[in-house]
């Protein structure tokens, strides 16, 4: 299925213009330029990199992709200081024409404060929609460079990398019996707020004038403008990549200093390994003295060049037998065996969130409460499904049951135990205490349930860490990433059989634009024959498409043809 392309010189003001964009062509053009940037970076041809970045940031396809990103992400309804959002096709199309370097000047950030886990407030700078789109546009040209030059041990705010990769890397570095026994838990003090502007301007390979304007635009708080002398705004699309640029190089710096050497006829290995996720990182070592006396000073010197310092409050050296918390997991050896489990703080936060949801829905219908709880339960279980979490999953189910039993008794204070159980808890398959209710819209004679998910139904599966040198923008790694994305989607759709079958039938592709359907891209289940026209909810009448592609279907009245099942299904 194809759509009519809108050419660069014909940005019309009608709503069909935005939905008529040939997104397949846009994806192809952007990916082609990004692959060329990767090749030029690998060859050290920085003049060529700059020229290709200019082509990408001035292309129709790049501007279309940038506007699409900022109008489909979670912050699409959050305005900046100008109180403008792009919520119509006309505004989106007009915004593409406004993404020009000549005459561009970013507006100040809107400063808000969000609570942190320790009770303190984190400052967040919200750019305007136009500034977000400009950052997304220039990020298209910067990410291929970042991914080509990045540390292999870095996993935060990078495409196709996740917390699970960082945790698996911890297991690889600490799991063996002869592995390092000491760990430096490091945390950078206000990383985003203190990165040196001079360092960024001298080392980040992008348009310096545009970068300087973003760094120096200041922020508005309570109608008062304040200057920004250091740091990158938390809330800017490009900020995480800039922070990664500042921290990349630490792995190579440590490996050049600490390497295997021969001493008195014996091979000595300091076992120094770095695992980093954004500004949180751990460094392993074979002794406490090595980490405190040699590694930590080197890290502090590396950071000082970038205007950064370690947090004295959060930086410490720990023995592996005592264990440490990292990215929501507890890493610890028990009698020489490394076990990684959900941390106590992370578990408590999940339980407290669930209890708050239950308390805030005292008079809600059972179906409403289940729909509120299911994403929280499944999300927490999916996050921890790669570690030793079976016992914590059972504990979470037990704590949820207690909260729901109290909720049910509060609903009917004058009813007895048996009545409450029969009303809210049912026998479904092998489950005897399933918190569930019947679907109101179900027309079948067979009972169809809206059922609360159990964390313990999530199977524990070992995660395969991503290759350190894998680059999602390099065509040489295309097959590798296709396999990883397919495995990840199958895991995410496990337990959602209808969606999984649809995704497999379509070979993981959207039939409108031909691009992959992933967790990051999102999807919408489209009825080929509308329900108001008699269409059913059966799988033969359903197809998975991207949210933006779904808008194209309805705006342009396009017909979707059910794709042929993939081979082997």
Coordinates of C-alpha atoms in Angstrom, one line a residue:
X1 CA 0.0 0.0 0.0
X2 CA 1.4 3.4 -0.9
X3 CA 0.5 7.0 -0.2
X4 CA 0.9 10.1 -2.4
X5 CA 4.1 11.9 -1.5
X6 CA 4.2 15.7 -0.8
X7 CA 7.2 17.3 -2.5
X8 CA 9.4 19.7 -0.6
X9 CA 8.3 22.7 -2.5
X10 CA 4.6 22.1 -2.1
X11 CA 3.8 22.5 1.6
X12 CA 0.1 23.1 1.3
X13 CA -2.1 24.2 4.2
X14 CA -4.8 21.5 3.9
X15 CA -5.0 18.6 6.4
X16 CA -4.5 16.1 3.6
X17 CA -1.0 17.5 3.0
X18 CA 0.4 16.1 6.3
X19 CA -1.3 12.7 5.9
X20 CA -0.3 12.5 2.3
X21 CA 3.5 12.5 3.1
X22 CA 5.3 9.4 1.8
X23 CA 6.6 8.2 5.1
X24 CA 8.3 5.2 3.5
X25 CA 10.3 7.5 1.3
X26 CA 11.1 9.8 4.3
X27 CA 12.4 6.8 6.4
X28 CA 14.5 5.6 3.4
X29 CA 16.1 9.0 2.7
X30 CA 16.9 9.7 6.4
X31 CA 18.4 6.2 6.9
X32 CA 20.5 6.5 3.7
X33 CA 22.0 9.8 4.9
X34 CA 22.6 8.4 8.4
X35 CA 24.4 5.4 6.9
X36 CA 26.7 7.7 5.0
X37 CA 27.4 9.7 8.1
X38 CA 28.4 6.5 9.9
X39 CA 30.8 5.6 7.1
X40 CA 32.3 9.0 7.0
X41 CA 32.8 8.9 10.8
X42 CA 34.5 5.5 10.7
X43 CA 36.9 6.9 8.1
X44 CA 37.6 10.0 10.1
X45 CA 36.3 12.3 7.3
X46 CA 34.8 15.0 9.5
X47 CA 34.3 17.5 6.7
X48 CA 32.2 14.9 5.0
X49 CA 30.3 14.3 8.2
X50 CA 29.5 18.0 8.5
X51 CA 28.3 18.2 4.8
X52 CA 26.0 15.2 5.2
X53 CA 24.6 16.6 8.5
X54 CA 23.8 19.8 6.6
X55 CA 22.0 17.8 3.9
X56 CA 20.0 15.9 6.5
X57 CA 19.0 19.0 8.5
X58 CA 17.9 20.8 5.4
X59 CA 16.0 17.9 3.8
X60 CA 12.2 17.6 3.6
X61 CA 12.4 14.0 4.9
X62 CA 14.4 15.1 8.0
X63 CA 12.0 17.9 8.8
X64 CA 9.0 15.6 8.4
X65 CA 10.5 13.0 10.7
X66 CA 11.4 15.6 13.3
X67 CA 7.9 17.1 13.4
X68 CA 6.4 13.6 13.5
X69 CA 8.6 12.6 16.5
X70 CA 7.7 15.6 18.7
X71 CA 4.0 15.3 17.8
X72 CA 3.7 11.6 18.7
X73 CA 5.8 11.3 21.9
X74 CA 4.6 11.6 25.5
X75 CA 5.2 15.3 25.6
X76 CA 3.2 16.2 22.5
X77 CA 0.5 18.0 24.6
X78 CA 3.0 19.9 26.8
X79 CA 3.6 23.4 25.6
X80 CA 6.7 25.6 26.2
X81 CA 6.8 29.2 27.2
X82 CA 4.8 30.2 24.1
X83 CA 1.9 27.9 25.1
X84 CA 1.8 26.4 21.5
X85 CA 1.1 22.8 20.7
X86 CA 1.0 21.3 17.2
X87 CA -2.2 19.3 17.5
X88 CA -3.6 19.5 13.9
X89 CA -2.3 18.4 10.5
X90 CA -2.3 22.0 9.4
X91 CA 0.0 23.1 12.2
X92 CA 2.3 20.1 11.7
X93 CA 2.7 20.9 8.0
X94 CA 3.2 24.6 8.7
X95 CA 5.8 23.7 11.3
X96 CA 7.9 21.8 8.8
X97 CA 8.2 25.0 6.7
X98 CA 9.4 26.9 9.8
X99 CA 12.3 24.6 10.6
X100 CA 15.0 26.8 9.1
X101 CA 18.5 27.6 10.4
X102 CA 18.5 31.1 9.0
X103 CA 16.8 33.5 11.4
X104 CA 16.3 30.7 14.0
X105 CA 16.6 31.7 17.6
X106 CA 15.4 29.4 20.4
X107 CA 13.0 30.6 23.1
X108 CA 13.8 30.3 26.8
X109 CA 12.9 27.0 28.5
X110 CA 9.9 26.7 30.8
X111 CA 11.3 25.6 34.2
X112 CA 9.3 23.2 36.2
X113 CA 10.3 20.9 39.1
X114 CA 9.6 17.2 39.5
X115 CA 10.1 15.1 42.6
X116 CA 13.1 12.7 42.8
X117 CA 13.2 9.4 44.7
X118 CA 15.1 11.0 47.6
X119 CA 12.4 13.6 48.2
X120 CA 14.3 16.4 46.5
X121 CA 13.2 18.3 43.4
X122 CA 14.7 17.9 39.9
X123 CA 14.6 21.0 37.6
X124 CA 13.2 20.2 34.2
X125 CA 13.5 22.6 31.3
X126 CA 10.7 22.3 28.7
X127 CA 11.5 23.8 25.2
X128 CA 8.8 25.1 22.9
X129 CA 7.5 22.7 20.2
X130 CA 9.6 24.4 17.5
X131 CA 12.8 24.1 19.6
X132 CA 12.0 20.5 20.3
X133 CA 11.5 19.8 16.6
X134 CA 14.8 21.6 15.7
X135 CA 16.6 19.5 18.3
X136 CA 15.0 16.3 16.9
X137 CA 16.1 17.4 13.4
X138 CA 19.7 18.0 14.4
X139 CA 19.7 14.8 16.5
X140 CA 19.0 12.8 13.3
X141 CA 22.4 13.9 12.1
X142 CA 24.2 13.6 15.5
X143 CA 23.1 10.2 16.6
X144 CA 24.9 8.2 13.9
X145 CA 28.2 9.9 15.0
X146 CA 27.4 9.3 18.7
X147 CA 26.7 5.6 18.1
X148 CA 29.9 5.2 16.0
X149 CA 32.2 6.8 18.7
X150 CA 30.3 5.7 21.9
X151 CA 31.8 3.5 24.6
X152 CA 30.8 -0.1 24.3
X153 CA 29.9 -0.2 28.0
X154 CA 27.3 2.7 27.7
X155 CA 23.7 1.7 27.7
X156 CA 21.6 4.7 28.7
X157 CA 19.7 6.9 26.2
X158 CA 20.9 5.0 23.2
X159 CA 18.8 3.3 20.5
X160 CA 18.3 -0.4 20.9
X161 CA 20.0 -0.5 24.3
X162 CA 18.4 -0.9 27.7
X163 CA 18.7 -1.4 31.4
X164 CA 18.7 -5.1 30.8
X165 CA 21.9 -4.8 28.8
X166 CA 23.6 -3.0 31.6
X167 CA 22.5 -5.5 34.2
X168 CA 23.6 -8.4 32.0
X169 CA 27.0 -6.7 31.5
X170 CA 27.2 -6.5 35.4
X171 CA 26.6 -10.3 35.5
X172 CA 29.3 -10.9 33.0
X173 CA 31.8 -8.8 34.8
X174 CA 31.1 -10.1 38.4
X175 CA 29.5 -13.5 37.9
X176 CA 32.6 -15.7 37.7
X177 CA 34.2 -17.0 40.9
X178 CA 37.5 -15.3 40.0
X179 CA 35.9 -12.0 39.0
X180 CA 36.5 -8.7 40.7
X181 CA 35.2 -8.5 44.3
X182 CA 35.1 -4.7 44.8
X183 CA 32.8 -2.2 43.1
X184 CA 33.0 1.6 42.9
X185 CA 29.4 2.9 42.9
X186 CA 29.6 6.3 41.2
X187 CA 27.1 9.0 40.7
X188 CA 27.8 12.3 39.0
X189 CA 26.5 15.4 40.9
X190 CA 24.0 17.2 38.8
X191 CA 25.3 15.9 35.5
X192 CA 22.9 17.6 33.2
X193 CA 23.2 20.9 35.1
X194 CA 27.0 21.2 35.2
X195 CA 28.4 20.0 31.9
X196 CA 30.8 22.6 30.6
X197 CA 29.5 24.6 27.7
X198 CA 33.0 25.2 26.4
X199 CA 33.7 21.4 26.4
X200 CA 30.5 20.7 24.5
X201 CA 31.1 23.4 21.9
X202 CA 34.7 22.2 21.4
X203 CA 33.9 18.5 21.1
X204 CA 30.4 17.8 19.9
X205 CA 30.4 17.4 16.0
X206 CA 27.4 19.4 15.0
X207 CA 26.5 23.0 14.0
X208 CA 28.2 25.1 16.7
X209 CA 26.1 28.1 16.3
X210 CA 22.8 26.2 16.8
X211 CA 24.3 24.2 19.7
X212 CA 25.5 27.4 21.4
X213 CA 22.0 29.0 21.1
X214 CA 20.4 26.0 22.8
X215 CA 22.9 26.0 25.6
X216 CA 22.7 29.8 26.2
X217 CA 18.9 30.3 25.7
X218 CA 18.2 30.5 29.5
X219 CA 14.9 29.6 31.3
X220 CA 11.8 31.2 32.5
X221 CA 10.6 30.6 36.1
X222 CA 7.7 32.6 37.6
X223 CA 7.9 35.0 34.7
X224 CA 11.6 35.8 35.4
X225 CA 14.4 35.0 32.9
X226 CA 17.6 33.4 34.1
X227 CA 20.8 32.7 32.2
X228 CA 22.3 29.2 31.7
X229 CA 26.0 29.2 32.2
X230 CA 26.5 25.5 32.3
X231 CA 24.7 22.2 31.7
X232 CA 22.1 21.0 29.2
X233 CA 18.4 21.2 29.9
X234 CA 16.7 18.1 31.3
X235 CA 13.7 17.9 29.0
X236 CA 15.4 18.7 25.7
X237 CA 15.4 15.9 23.2
X238 CA 19.1 16.3 22.3
X239 CA 20.3 16.6 25.9
X240 CA 20.8 12.9 26.7
X241 CA 23.0 12.5 23.6
X242 CA 25.0 15.6 24.6
X243 CA 25.5 14.1 28.0
X244 CA 26.7 10.8 26.5
X245 CA 29.2 12.7 24.4
X246 CA 30.6 14.2 27.5
X247 CA 31.0 10.9 29.3
X248 CA 32.1 8.7 26.3
X249 CA 35.8 8.1 26.4
X250 CA 36.0 7.0 30.1
X251 CA 36.1 3.3 29.2
X252 CA 39.1 3.8 26.9
X253 CA 40.7 6.1 29.5
X254 CA 40.5 3.4 32.1
X255 CA 41.5 0.5 29.8
X256 CA 44.7 2.4 28.8
X257 CA 45.7 2.8 32.4
X258 CA 44.7 -0.6 33.8
X259 CA 45.6 -3.5 31.7
X260 CA 47.1 -7.0 32.1
X261 CA 50.8 -6.9 32.9
X262 CA 53.4 -9.5 33.8
X263 CA 54.9 -9.1 37.3
X264 CA 57.4 -11.5 38.6
X265 CA 56.5 -14.1 36.0
X266 CA 52.8 -13.9 36.8
X267 CA 49.9 -12.3 34.8
X268 CA 48.4 -9.5 36.9
X269 CA 44.9 -8.3 35.9
X270 CA 43.3 -5.4 37.9
X271 CA 39.9 -6.5 36.6
X272 CA 38.8 -2.9 36.0
X273 CA 35.5 -2.9 34.1
X274 CA 33.1 0.0 33.6
X275 CA 29.3 -0.3 33.2
X276 CA 27.5 3.0 32.6
X277 CA 23.8 3.9 32.2
X278 CA 23.5 7.6 31.5
X279 CA 25.2 9.4 34.5
X280 CA 25.0 6.3 36.8
X281 CA 27.9 3.9 36.6
X282 CA 29.8 1.2 38.4
X283 CA 33.5 0.2 38.1
X284 CA 34.8 -3.1 39.2
X285 CA 38.3 -3.8 40.6
X286 CA 40.3 -6.5 42.4
X287 CA 40.9 -4.5 45.5
X288 CA 39.4 -1.6 47.6
X289 CA 42.8 0.2 47.5
X290 CA 42.9 0.1 43.7
X291 CA 39.4 1.6 43.4
X292 CA 39.9 4.3 46.1
X293 CA 43.5 5.2 45.5
X294 CA 43.9 4.9 41.7
X295 CA 40.6 4.5 39.8
X296 CA 38.5 7.1 41.6
X297 CA 41.1 9.9 41.2
X298 CA 41.4 9.1 37.5
X299 CA 37.6 9.3 37.1
X300 CA 37.5 12.6 39.0
X301 CA 40.2 14.0 36.7
X302 CA 38.3 12.8 33.6
X303 CA 35.1 14.5 34.8
X304 CA 36.8 17.7 35.9
X305 CA 37.7 18.5 32.3
X306 CA 34.0 18.4 31.5
X307 CA 33.0 20.5 34.5
X308 CA 31.6 17.5 36.4
X309 CA 32.3 16.1 39.9
X310 CA 31.3 12.9 41.7
X311 CA 28.6 13.0 44.3
X312 CA 30.1 12.4 47.7
X313 CA 26.7 11.4 49.0
X314 CA 26.2 8.6 46.5
X315 CA 29.7 7.5 45.5
X316 CA 31.2 4.6 47.6
X317 CA 33.2 1.4 47.3
X318 CA 31.4 -1.9 48.2
X319 CA 32.4 -5.5 48.4
X320 CA 30.3 -7.8 46.2
X321 CA 29.3 -10.0 49.2
X322 CA 27.6 -6.9 50.7
X323 CA 25.9 -6.2 47.4
X324 CA 24.9 -2.9 45.8
X325 CA 21.8 -1.4 44.1
X326 CA 22.1 -0.5 40.4
X327 CA 19.3 0.6 38.1
X328 CA 16.5 -0.9 40.3
X329 CA 18.3 -4.2 40.8
X330 CA 20.4 -5.6 43.7
X331 CA 23.6 -7.2 42.7
X332 CA 25.2 -9.5 45.3
X333 CA 27.1 -12.7 45.7
X334 CA 25.8 -15.4 48.1
X335 CA 28.5 -18.0 49.0
X336 CA 30.3 -17.2 45.8
X337 CA 27.2 -17.2 43.6
X338 CA 26.1 -14.0 42.0
X339 CA 22.4 -13.3 42.2
X340 CA 20.7 -10.2 40.7
X341 CA 17.3 -9.5 42.2
X342 CA 14.8 -6.5 42.2
X343 CA 16.0 -4.0 44.9
X344 CA 14.0 -3.5 48.0
X345 CA 13.5 0.2 47.2
X346 CA 12.2 -0.6 43.7
X347 CA 9.8 -3.3 45.0
X348 CA 8.4 -0.9 47.7
X349 CA 7.9 1.8 45.1
X350 CA 5.9 -0.5 42.9
X351 CA 3.7 -1.8 45.9
X352 CA 3.1 1.8 47.1
X353 CA 2.1 2.9 43.6
X354 CA -0.4 0.0 43.3
X355 CA -1.8 0.8 46.8
X356 CA -2.3 4.5 45.8
X357 CA -4.2 3.4 42.6
X358 CA -6.4 1.2 44.6
X359 CA -7.1 3.9 47.3
X360 CA -7.8 6.5 44.6
X361 CA -10.4 4.2 43.0
X362 CA -12.5 3.4 46.1
X363 CA -15.8 3.7 44.2
X364 CA -14.7 2.7 40.7
X365 CA -16.0 -0.3 38.8
X366 CA -14.0 -3.4 39.0
X367 CA -13.2 -3.3 35.3
X368 CA -11.8 0.3 35.6
X369 CA -9.6 -0.7 38.5
X370 CA -8.2 -3.7 36.6
X371 CA -7.4 -1.6 33.5
X372 CA -5.5 0.8 35.7
X373 CA -3.5 -1.9 37.5
X374 CA -2.6 -4.2 34.6
X375 CA -0.1 -1.9 32.9
X376 CA 1.7 -1.2 36.2
X377 CA 1.9 -4.9 37.1
X378 CA 3.0 -6.0 33.7
X379 CA 5.4 -3.2 33.3
X380 CA 7.2 -3.9 36.6
X381 CA 7.3 -7.7 35.8
X382 CA 8.7 -7.1 32.3
X383 CA 11.4 -4.8 33.7
X384 CA 12.6 -7.5 36.1
X385 CA 11.9 -10.6 34.0
X386 CA 15.6 -11.1 33.2
X387 CA 16.8 -11.5 36.8
X388 CA 16.1 -13.7 39.8
X389 CA 12.7 -12.3 40.5
X390 CA 10.3 -15.3 40.8
X391 CA 9.9 -14.9 44.6
X392 CA 9.4 -11.2 44.3
X393 CA 6.7 -11.7 41.7
X394 CA 4.9 -14.0 44.1
X395 CA 5.2 -11.5 46.9
X396 CA 3.9 -8.7 44.7
X397 CA 0.8 -10.9 43.8
X398 CA 0.2 -11.5 47.5
X399 CA 0.5 -7.8 48.4
X400 CA -1.9 -6.9 45.5
X401 CA -4.4 -9.5 46.7
X402 CA -4.4 -8.0 50.2
X403 CA -5.0 -4.5 48.8
X404 CA -7.8 -5.7 46.5
X405 CA -9.5 -7.7 49.3
X406 CA -9.6 -4.6 51.5
X407 CA -11.0 -2.6 48.5
X408 CA -13.7 -5.3 48.0
X409 CA -14.7 -5.3 51.7
X410 CA -14.9 -1.5 51.6
X411 CA -17.3 -1.7 48.7
X412 CA -19.7 -3.9 50.6
X413 CA -19.2 -3.5 54.4
X414 CA -22.4 -5.4 55.2
X415 CA -21.6 -8.5 53.1
X416 CA -19.9 -11.6 54.3
X417 CA -16.7 -13.3 53.2
X418 CA -18.3 -15.8 50.8
X419 CA -20.5 -13.2 49.0
X420 CA -17.5 -10.9 48.4
X421 CA -15.4 -13.7 47.0
X422 CA -18.1 -14.9 44.6
X423 CA -18.7 -11.3 43.5
X424 CA -15.1 -10.2 42.7
X425 CA -12.9 -13.4 42.6
X426 CA -13.6 -16.2 40.2
X427 CA -12.3 -19.6 39.0
X428 CA -10.6 -19.1 35.6
X429 CA -8.7 -22.1 34.3
X430 CA -6.4 -23.3 37.1
X431 CA -6.8 -20.0 39.1
X432 CA -9.2 -20.1 42.0
X433 CA -8.8 -16.5 43.2
X434 CA -8.8 -14.6 39.9
X435 CA -9.8 -10.9 40.4
X436 CA -11.9 -10.5 37.3
X437 CA -15.2 -9.4 35.8
X438 CA -17.2 -10.2 32.7
X439 CA -16.9 -8.0 29.6
X440 CA -20.0 -5.9 29.2
X441 CA -19.7 -5.8 25.4
X442 CA -19.3 -9.6 25.0
X443 CA -22.0 -11.1 22.7
X444 CA -20.7 -14.7 22.8
X445 CA -22.3 -17.4 24.9
X446 CA -18.8 -18.1 26.2
X447 CA -17.8 -16.0 29.2
X448 CA -15.1 -13.4 28.4
X449 CA -13.2 -12.0 31.3
X450 CA -11.4 -8.8 32.1
X451 CA -8.8 -10.3 34.4
X452 CA -6.1 -8.8 36.6
X453 CA -2.7 -9.9 35.5
X454 CA -0.4 -11.7 37.9
X455 CA 3.3 -10.8 38.0
X456 CA 4.1 -14.5 38.7
X457 CA 2.7 -15.4 35.2
X458 CA 5.7 -13.6 33.7
X459 CA 8.4 -16.2 32.8
X460 CA 12.0 -15.5 33.8
X461 CA 14.2 -15.4 30.7
X462 CA 17.9 -14.6 30.5
X463 CA 18.7 -11.5 28.5
X464 CA 21.3 -11.6 25.8
X465 CA 23.5 -8.5 26.1
X466 CA 23.9 -6.4 22.9
X467 CA 27.2 -6.5 21.1
X468 CA 29.4 -3.7 22.3
X469 CA 30.2 -2.5 18.8
X470 CA 26.7 -2.9 17.3
X471 CA 25.5 0.2 15.5
X472 CA 21.9 0.5 14.5
X473 CA 22.7 3.1 11.8
X474 CA 25.3 0.9 10.1
X475 CA 23.8 -1.2 7.3
X476 CA 26.3 -4.0 8.2
X477 CA 24.3 -4.6 11.4
X478 CA 20.8 -4.6 9.9
X479 CA 20.2 -8.3 10.2
X480 CA 21.5 -8.4 13.8
X481 CA 19.1 -5.7 14.9
X482 CA 16.2 -7.2 13.0
X483 CA 16.6 -10.4 15.0
X484 CA 16.9 -8.6 18.3
X485 CA 13.8 -6.4 17.6
X486 CA 11.8 -9.5 16.7
X487 CA 12.8 -11.3 19.9
X488 CA 12.0 -8.3 22.0
X489 CA 8.6 -7.8 20.4
X490 CA 7.7 -11.5 20.9
X491 CA 8.6 -11.1 24.6
X492 CA 6.6 -7.9 24.9
X493 CA 3.5 -9.5 23.3
X494 CA 3.7 -12.8 25.3
X495 CA 0.4 -13.2 27.0
X496 CA -1.4 -11.0 24.4
X497 CA -1.9 -13.8 21.9
X498 CA -4.1 -11.9 19.4
X499 CA -1.5 -9.1 19.1
X500 CA 1.3 -11.5 18.8
X501 CA -0.4 -13.4 16.0
X502 CA -1.2 -10.2 14.1
X503 CA 2.4 -9.0 14.5
X504 CA 3.8 -12.4 13.2
X505 CA 1.3 -12.5 10.3
X506 CA 2.6 -9.1 9.2
X507 CA 6.2 -10.1 9.6
X508 CA 6.6 -7.3 12.1
X509 CA 5.9 -4.6 9.5
X510 CA 3.3 -1.9 9.2
X511 CA 1.4 -2.5 5.9
X512 CA 1.1 1.3 5.3
X513 CA 4.7 2.5 5.5
X514 CA 6.6 -0.8 5.5
X515 CA 8.6 0.1 8.7
X516 CA 9.0 -2.1 11.7
X517 CA 6.4 -2.2 14.4
X518 CA 8.2 -1.9 17.7
X519 CA 7.5 -1.0 21.3
X520 CA 9.1 2.4 20.8
X521 CA 7.1 3.2 17.6
X522 CA 3.8 2.0 19.1
X523 CA 0.9 0.6 17.2
X524 CA -2.8 0.8 16.7
X525 CA -5.1 -2.1 15.9
X526 CA -7.2 -1.1 12.8
X527 CA -10.4 -2.7 11.7
X528 CA -10.3 -3.3 8.0
X529 CA -14.1 -3.3 7.9
X530 CA -15.3 -0.8 10.4
X531 CA -17.4 -2.1 13.3
X532 CA -20.2 0.4 12.5
X533 CA -20.3 -1.2 9.1
X534 CA -20.6 -4.7 10.6
X535 CA -16.9 -5.5 10.9
X536 CA -15.9 -8.0 13.6
X537 CA -13.2 -8.3 16.2
X538 CA -11.9 -11.5 14.6
X539 CA -8.2 -11.6 13.7
X540 CA -9.0 -11.7 10.0
X541 CA -10.5 -8.2 10.2
X542 CA -7.6 -6.7 12.2
X543 CA -4.3 -5.2 11.2
X544 CA -1.5 -3.5 13.3
X545 CA -0.4 -0.1 12.0
X546 CA 1.6 2.8 13.4
X547 CA -0.5 5.6 15.1
X548 CA 0.4 8.1 12.4
X549 CA -0.4 5.6 9.6
X550 CA -3.7 5.0 11.2
X551 CA -4.5 8.7 10.9
X552 CA -3.5 8.5 7.2
X553 CA -5.9 5.6 6.6
X554 CA -8.9 7.5 7.9
X555 CA -8.0 11.0 6.6
X556 CA -7.3 9.8 3.0
X557 CA -9.9 7.0 3.0
X558 CA -7.2 4.5 2.1
X559 CA -8.0 0.8 1.8
X560 CA -5.8 -1.6 3.8
X561 CA -5.3 -5.1 2.4
X562 CA -4.6 -7.9 4.9
X563 CA -1.0 -8.9 4.4
X564 CA -0.2 -12.5 3.5
X565 CA 1.0 -14.5 6.5
X566 CA 4.8 -14.7 6.9
X567 CA 6.5 -18.0 5.9
X568 CA 6.3 -20.7 8.5
X569 CA 3.2 -19.5 10.2

